[in-house]
Short mmCIF file of C-alpha atoms in Angstrom, two decimals:
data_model
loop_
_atom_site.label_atom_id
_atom_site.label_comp_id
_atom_site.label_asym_id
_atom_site.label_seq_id
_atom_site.Cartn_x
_atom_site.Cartn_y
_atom_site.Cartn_z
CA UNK A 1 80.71 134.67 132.42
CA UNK A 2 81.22 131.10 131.55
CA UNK A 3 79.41 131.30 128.02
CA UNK A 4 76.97 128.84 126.04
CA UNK A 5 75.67 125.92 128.13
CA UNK A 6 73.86 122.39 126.78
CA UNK A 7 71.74 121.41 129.08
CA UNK A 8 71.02 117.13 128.54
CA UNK A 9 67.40 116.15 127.78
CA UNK A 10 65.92 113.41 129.50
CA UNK A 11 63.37 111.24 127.70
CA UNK A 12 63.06 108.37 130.40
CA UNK A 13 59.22 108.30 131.17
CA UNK A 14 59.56 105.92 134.06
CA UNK A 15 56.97 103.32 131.77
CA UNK A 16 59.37 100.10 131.50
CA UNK A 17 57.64 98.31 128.31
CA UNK A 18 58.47 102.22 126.20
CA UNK A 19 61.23 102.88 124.17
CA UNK A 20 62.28 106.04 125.00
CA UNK A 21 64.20 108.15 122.70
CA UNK A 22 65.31 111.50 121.78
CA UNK A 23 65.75 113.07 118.16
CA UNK A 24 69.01 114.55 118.13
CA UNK A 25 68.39 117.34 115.53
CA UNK A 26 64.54 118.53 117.16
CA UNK A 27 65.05 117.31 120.46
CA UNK A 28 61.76 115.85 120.62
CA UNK A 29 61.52 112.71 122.60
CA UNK A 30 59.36 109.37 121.51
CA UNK A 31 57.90 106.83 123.63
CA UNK A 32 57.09 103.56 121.77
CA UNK A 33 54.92 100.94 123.40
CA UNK A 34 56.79 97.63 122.84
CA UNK A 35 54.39 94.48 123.83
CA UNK A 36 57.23 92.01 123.78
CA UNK A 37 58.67 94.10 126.89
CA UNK A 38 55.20 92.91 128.81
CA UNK A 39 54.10 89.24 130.04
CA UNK A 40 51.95 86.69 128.31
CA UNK A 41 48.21 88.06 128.56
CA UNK A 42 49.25 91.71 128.53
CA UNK A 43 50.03 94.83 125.69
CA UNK A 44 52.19 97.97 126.29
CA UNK A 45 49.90 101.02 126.70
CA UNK A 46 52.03 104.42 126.73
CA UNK A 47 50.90 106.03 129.44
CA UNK A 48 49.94 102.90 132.39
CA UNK A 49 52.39 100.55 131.39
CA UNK A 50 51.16 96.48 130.84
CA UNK A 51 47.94 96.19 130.91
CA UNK A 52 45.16 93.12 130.00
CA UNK A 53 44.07 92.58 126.52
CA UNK A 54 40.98 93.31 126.03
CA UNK A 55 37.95 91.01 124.49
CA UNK A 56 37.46 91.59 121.15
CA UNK A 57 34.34 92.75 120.84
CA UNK A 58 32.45 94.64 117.89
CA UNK A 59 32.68 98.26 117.06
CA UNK A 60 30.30 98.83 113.92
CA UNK A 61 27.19 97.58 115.24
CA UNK A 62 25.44 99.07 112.74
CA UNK A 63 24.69 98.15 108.22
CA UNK A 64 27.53 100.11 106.37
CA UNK A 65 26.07 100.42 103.09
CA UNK A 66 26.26 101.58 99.17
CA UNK A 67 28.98 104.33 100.16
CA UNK A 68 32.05 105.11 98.27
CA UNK A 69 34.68 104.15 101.94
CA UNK A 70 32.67 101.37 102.22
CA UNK A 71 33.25 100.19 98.35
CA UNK A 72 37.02 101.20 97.85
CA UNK A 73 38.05 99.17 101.14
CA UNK A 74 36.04 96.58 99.48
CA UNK A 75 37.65 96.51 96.46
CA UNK A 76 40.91 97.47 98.14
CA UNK A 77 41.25 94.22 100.18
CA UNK A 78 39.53 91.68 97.29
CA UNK A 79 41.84 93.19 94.35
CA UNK A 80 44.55 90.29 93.36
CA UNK A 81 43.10 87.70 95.66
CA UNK A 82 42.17 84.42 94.36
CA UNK A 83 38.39 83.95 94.89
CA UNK A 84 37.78 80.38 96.85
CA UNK A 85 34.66 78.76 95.85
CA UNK A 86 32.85 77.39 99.69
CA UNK A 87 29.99 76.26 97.64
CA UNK A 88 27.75 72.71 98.15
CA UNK A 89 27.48 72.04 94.63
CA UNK A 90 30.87 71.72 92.63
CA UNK A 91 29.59 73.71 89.49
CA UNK A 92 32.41 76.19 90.35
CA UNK A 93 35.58 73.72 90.61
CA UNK A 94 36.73 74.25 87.11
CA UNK A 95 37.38 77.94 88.25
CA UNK A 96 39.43 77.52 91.22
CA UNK A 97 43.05 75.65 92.21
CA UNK A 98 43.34 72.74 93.82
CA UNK A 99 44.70 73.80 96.59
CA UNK A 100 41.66 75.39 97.46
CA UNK A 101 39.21 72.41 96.41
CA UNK A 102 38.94 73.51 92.26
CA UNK A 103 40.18 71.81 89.55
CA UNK A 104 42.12 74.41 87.02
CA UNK A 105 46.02 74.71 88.65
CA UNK A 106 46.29 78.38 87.07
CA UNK A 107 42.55 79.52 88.04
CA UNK A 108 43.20 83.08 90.14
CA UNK A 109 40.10 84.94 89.65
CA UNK A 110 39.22 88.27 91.85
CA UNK A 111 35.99 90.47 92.57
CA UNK A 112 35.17 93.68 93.28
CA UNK A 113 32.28 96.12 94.24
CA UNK A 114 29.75 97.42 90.97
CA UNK A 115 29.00 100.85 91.12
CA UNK A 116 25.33 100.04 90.14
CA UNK A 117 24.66 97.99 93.38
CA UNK A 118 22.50 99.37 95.16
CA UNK A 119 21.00 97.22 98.25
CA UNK A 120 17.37 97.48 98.94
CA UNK A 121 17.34 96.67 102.86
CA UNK A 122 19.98 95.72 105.27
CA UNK A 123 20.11 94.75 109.11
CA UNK A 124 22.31 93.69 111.79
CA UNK A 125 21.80 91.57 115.08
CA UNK A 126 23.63 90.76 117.80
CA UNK A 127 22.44 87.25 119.69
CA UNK A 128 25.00 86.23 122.73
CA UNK A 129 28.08 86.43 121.07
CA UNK A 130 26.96 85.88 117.47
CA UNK A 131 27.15 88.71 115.02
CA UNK A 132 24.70 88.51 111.77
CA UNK A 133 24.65 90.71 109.24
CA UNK A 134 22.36 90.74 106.12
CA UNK A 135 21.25 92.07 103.04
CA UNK A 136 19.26 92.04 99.55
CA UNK A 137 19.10 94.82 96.84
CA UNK A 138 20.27 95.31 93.04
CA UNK A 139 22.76 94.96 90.89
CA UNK A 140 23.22 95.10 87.11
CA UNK A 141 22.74 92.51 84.86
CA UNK A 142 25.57 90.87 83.97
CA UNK A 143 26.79 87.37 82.56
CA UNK A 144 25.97 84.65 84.81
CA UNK A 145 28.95 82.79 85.72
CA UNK A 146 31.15 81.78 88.90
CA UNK A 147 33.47 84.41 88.43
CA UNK A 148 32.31 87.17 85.49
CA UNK A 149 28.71 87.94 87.49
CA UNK A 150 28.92 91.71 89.22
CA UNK A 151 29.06 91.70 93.02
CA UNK A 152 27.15 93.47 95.59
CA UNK A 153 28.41 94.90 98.88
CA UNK A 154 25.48 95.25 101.19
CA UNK A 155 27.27 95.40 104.77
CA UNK A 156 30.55 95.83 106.72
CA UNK A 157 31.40 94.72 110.10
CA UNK A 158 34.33 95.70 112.14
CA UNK A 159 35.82 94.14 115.49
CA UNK A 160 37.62 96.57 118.54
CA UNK A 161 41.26 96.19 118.62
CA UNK A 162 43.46 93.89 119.48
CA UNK A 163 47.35 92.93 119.92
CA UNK A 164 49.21 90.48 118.85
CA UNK A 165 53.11 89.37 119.26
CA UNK A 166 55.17 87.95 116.58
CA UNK A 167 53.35 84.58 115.94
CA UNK A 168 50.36 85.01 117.44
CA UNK A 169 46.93 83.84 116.07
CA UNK A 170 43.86 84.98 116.26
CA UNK A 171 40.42 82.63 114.81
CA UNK A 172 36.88 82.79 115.03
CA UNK A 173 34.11 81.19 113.75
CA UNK A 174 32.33 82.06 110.50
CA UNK A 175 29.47 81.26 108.57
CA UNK A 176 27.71 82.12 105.69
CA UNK A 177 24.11 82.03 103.58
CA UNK A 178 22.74 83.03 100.03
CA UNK A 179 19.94 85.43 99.62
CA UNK A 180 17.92 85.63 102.74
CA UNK A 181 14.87 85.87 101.16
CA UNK A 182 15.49 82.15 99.88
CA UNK A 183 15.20 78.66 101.19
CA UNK A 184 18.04 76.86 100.75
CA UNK A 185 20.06 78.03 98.02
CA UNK A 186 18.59 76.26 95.60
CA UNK A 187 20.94 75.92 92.53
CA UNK A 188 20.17 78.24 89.43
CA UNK A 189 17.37 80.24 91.63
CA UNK A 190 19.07 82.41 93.83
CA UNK A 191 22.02 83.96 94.12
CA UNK A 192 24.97 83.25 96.53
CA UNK A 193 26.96 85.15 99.52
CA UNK A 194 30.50 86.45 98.59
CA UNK A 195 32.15 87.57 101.57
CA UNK A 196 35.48 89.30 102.32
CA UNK A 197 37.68 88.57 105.78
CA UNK A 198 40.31 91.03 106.37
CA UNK A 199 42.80 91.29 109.05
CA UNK A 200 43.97 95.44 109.47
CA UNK A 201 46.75 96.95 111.32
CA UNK A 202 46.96 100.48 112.29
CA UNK A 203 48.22 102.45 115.47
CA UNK A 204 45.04 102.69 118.11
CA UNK A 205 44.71 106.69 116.95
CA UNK A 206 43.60 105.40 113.05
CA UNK A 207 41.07 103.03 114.22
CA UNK A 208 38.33 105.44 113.15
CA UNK A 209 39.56 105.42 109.80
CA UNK A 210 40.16 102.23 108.44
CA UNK A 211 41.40 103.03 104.99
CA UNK A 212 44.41 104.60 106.92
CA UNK A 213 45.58 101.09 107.97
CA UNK A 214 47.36 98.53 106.46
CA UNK A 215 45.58 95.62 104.79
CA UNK A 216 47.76 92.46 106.04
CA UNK A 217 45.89 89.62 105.21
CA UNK A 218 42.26 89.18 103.41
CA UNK A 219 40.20 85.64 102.32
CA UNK A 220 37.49 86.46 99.60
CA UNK A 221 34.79 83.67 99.75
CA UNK A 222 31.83 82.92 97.37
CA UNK A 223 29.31 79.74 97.74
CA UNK A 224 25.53 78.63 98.32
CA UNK A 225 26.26 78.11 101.95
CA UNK A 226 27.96 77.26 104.74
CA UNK A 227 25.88 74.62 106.77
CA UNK A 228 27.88 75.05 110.02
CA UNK A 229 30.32 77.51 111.63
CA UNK A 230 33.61 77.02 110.28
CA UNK A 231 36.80 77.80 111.96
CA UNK A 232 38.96 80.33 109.97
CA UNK A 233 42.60 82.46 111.40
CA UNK A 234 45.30 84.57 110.56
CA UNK A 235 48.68 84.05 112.04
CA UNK A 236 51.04 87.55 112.16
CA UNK A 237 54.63 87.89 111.57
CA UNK A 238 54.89 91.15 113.34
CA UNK A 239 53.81 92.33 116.92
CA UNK A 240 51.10 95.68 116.79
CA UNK A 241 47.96 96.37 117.00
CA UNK A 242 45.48 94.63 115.02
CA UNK A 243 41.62 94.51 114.14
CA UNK A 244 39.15 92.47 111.83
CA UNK A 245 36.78 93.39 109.05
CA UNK A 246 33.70 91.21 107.58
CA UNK A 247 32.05 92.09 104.12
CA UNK A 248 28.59 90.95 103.51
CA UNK A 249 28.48 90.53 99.84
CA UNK A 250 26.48 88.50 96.72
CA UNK A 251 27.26 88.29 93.23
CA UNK A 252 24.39 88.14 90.23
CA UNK A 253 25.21 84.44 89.50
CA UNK A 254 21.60 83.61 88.01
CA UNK A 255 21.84 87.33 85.92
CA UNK A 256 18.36 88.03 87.43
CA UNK A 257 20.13 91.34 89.03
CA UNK A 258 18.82 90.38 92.76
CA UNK A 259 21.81 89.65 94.95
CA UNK A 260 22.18 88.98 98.91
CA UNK A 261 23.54 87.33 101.22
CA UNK A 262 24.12 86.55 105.13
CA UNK A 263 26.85 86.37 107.29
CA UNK A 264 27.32 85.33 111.12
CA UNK A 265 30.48 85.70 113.00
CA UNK A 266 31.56 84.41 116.48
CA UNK A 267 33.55 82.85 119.03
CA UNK A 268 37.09 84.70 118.99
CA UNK A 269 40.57 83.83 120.38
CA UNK A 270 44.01 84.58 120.73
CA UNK A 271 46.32 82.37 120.78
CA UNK A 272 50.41 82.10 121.29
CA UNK A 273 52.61 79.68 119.33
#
């Protein structure tokens, strides 16, 4: 009889971009993917190793709309970020920093989702590799002005995932439109898009629940109209996995309580430093 014996516990899982390890109190092992262990081109999947990334694509393909998830991650990702006026016309300058094209140095004004919007139709198209989503409904009345009017969230669009390495960028090519009912913004008749851009992280098991991930970077845009695709990106500090979300959005700028807006999304990359 030799007595008690401690057997060793092996946590090696033969997958070289893992980190394996072992908790010492449960014994339980962990294996990590780590993406910087795998070449340019490739991410760490736990079970196969390095594999290719994968296109981003689009996985809501249909209107999100009027619904409490869709409204807090609205208002979670445009609450303390500066609205930037994208508008033709400069009417809006005096309420937004230079930095960002405005006028006023202290001007930091956010939005956020009324509880009395209520949009009246919604759809969403995909042509090649151009996403459009649109929308036109209600909202209460409300003083018009650049920045005190109530906003409107009619849809929500949300890419696939994606990784990134420390540095990375990813861009793409956005545009956007006032009330699609309208023809061509005209100033003081119609009311314009407001649109929020937000950049998510989560582990690949959240993605079906976005208001588990982390917000880590969102733009919150109001204006007429965009007359061309503009380029926009977000550059990460930290490697993971990563996806995108687009708000279609209006706010009641004339106060005649009609609100809309289109937007159109395309054309993404990833790119190394």
């Amino acid at each position: 009889f030799t007595g008690c014996v401690n057997e060793a516990i092996t946590c090696e899982d033969n997958i070289a971009c893992t980190v394996d390890t072992c908790d010492p109190v449960t014994g339980v092992c962990s294996h990590i993917p780590d993406n910087s262990k795998c070449p340019s081109g490739k991410v760490c999947d736990e079970t196969t190793g390095c594999t290719e990334i994968a296109t981003i694509g689009w996985r809501t393909t249909t209107t999100i709309i009027n619904t409490p998830a869709i409204a807090n991650m609205y208002n979670a990702a445009t609450t303390g970020v500066c609205l930037d006026f994208l508008e033709v016309s400069p009417e809006c300058d005096s309420f937004e920093k230079p930095a960002t094209g405005g006028t006023n140095p202290a001007a930091c004004y956010s939005t956020s989702h009324h509880p009395t919007c209520n949009p009246g139709f919604s759809t969403v198209s995909l042509n090649g590799d151009t996403q459009t989503a649109q929308f036109q409904g209600l909202v209460a009345g409300s003083s018009a002005n650049c920045v005190t009017a109530n906003s409107c969230v009619g849809a929500y669009l949300e890419t696939t995932y994606f990784s990134l390495q420390a540095g990375d960028t990813v861009s793409f090519q956005f545009k956007a439109d006032c009330d699609p009912t309208s023809t061509g913004c005209p100033s003081g008749t119609t009311d314009w898009f407001e649109s929020a851009i937000v950049l998510y992280e989560g582990l690949v098991s959240q993605l079906p629940s976005p208001n588990a991930n982390l917000i880590r970077e969102s733009f919150v845009y109001r204006g007429d109209k965009l007359n061309s695709f503009d380029t926009y990106s977000f550059t990460v500090s930290d490697p993971g996995f990563y996806y995108l979300g687009f708000f279609a959005a209006s706010y009641d700028r004339t106060g005649g309580q009609v609100v809309g807006s289109t937007i159109e999304v395309k054309n993404f990359q990833i790119s190394a430093p």
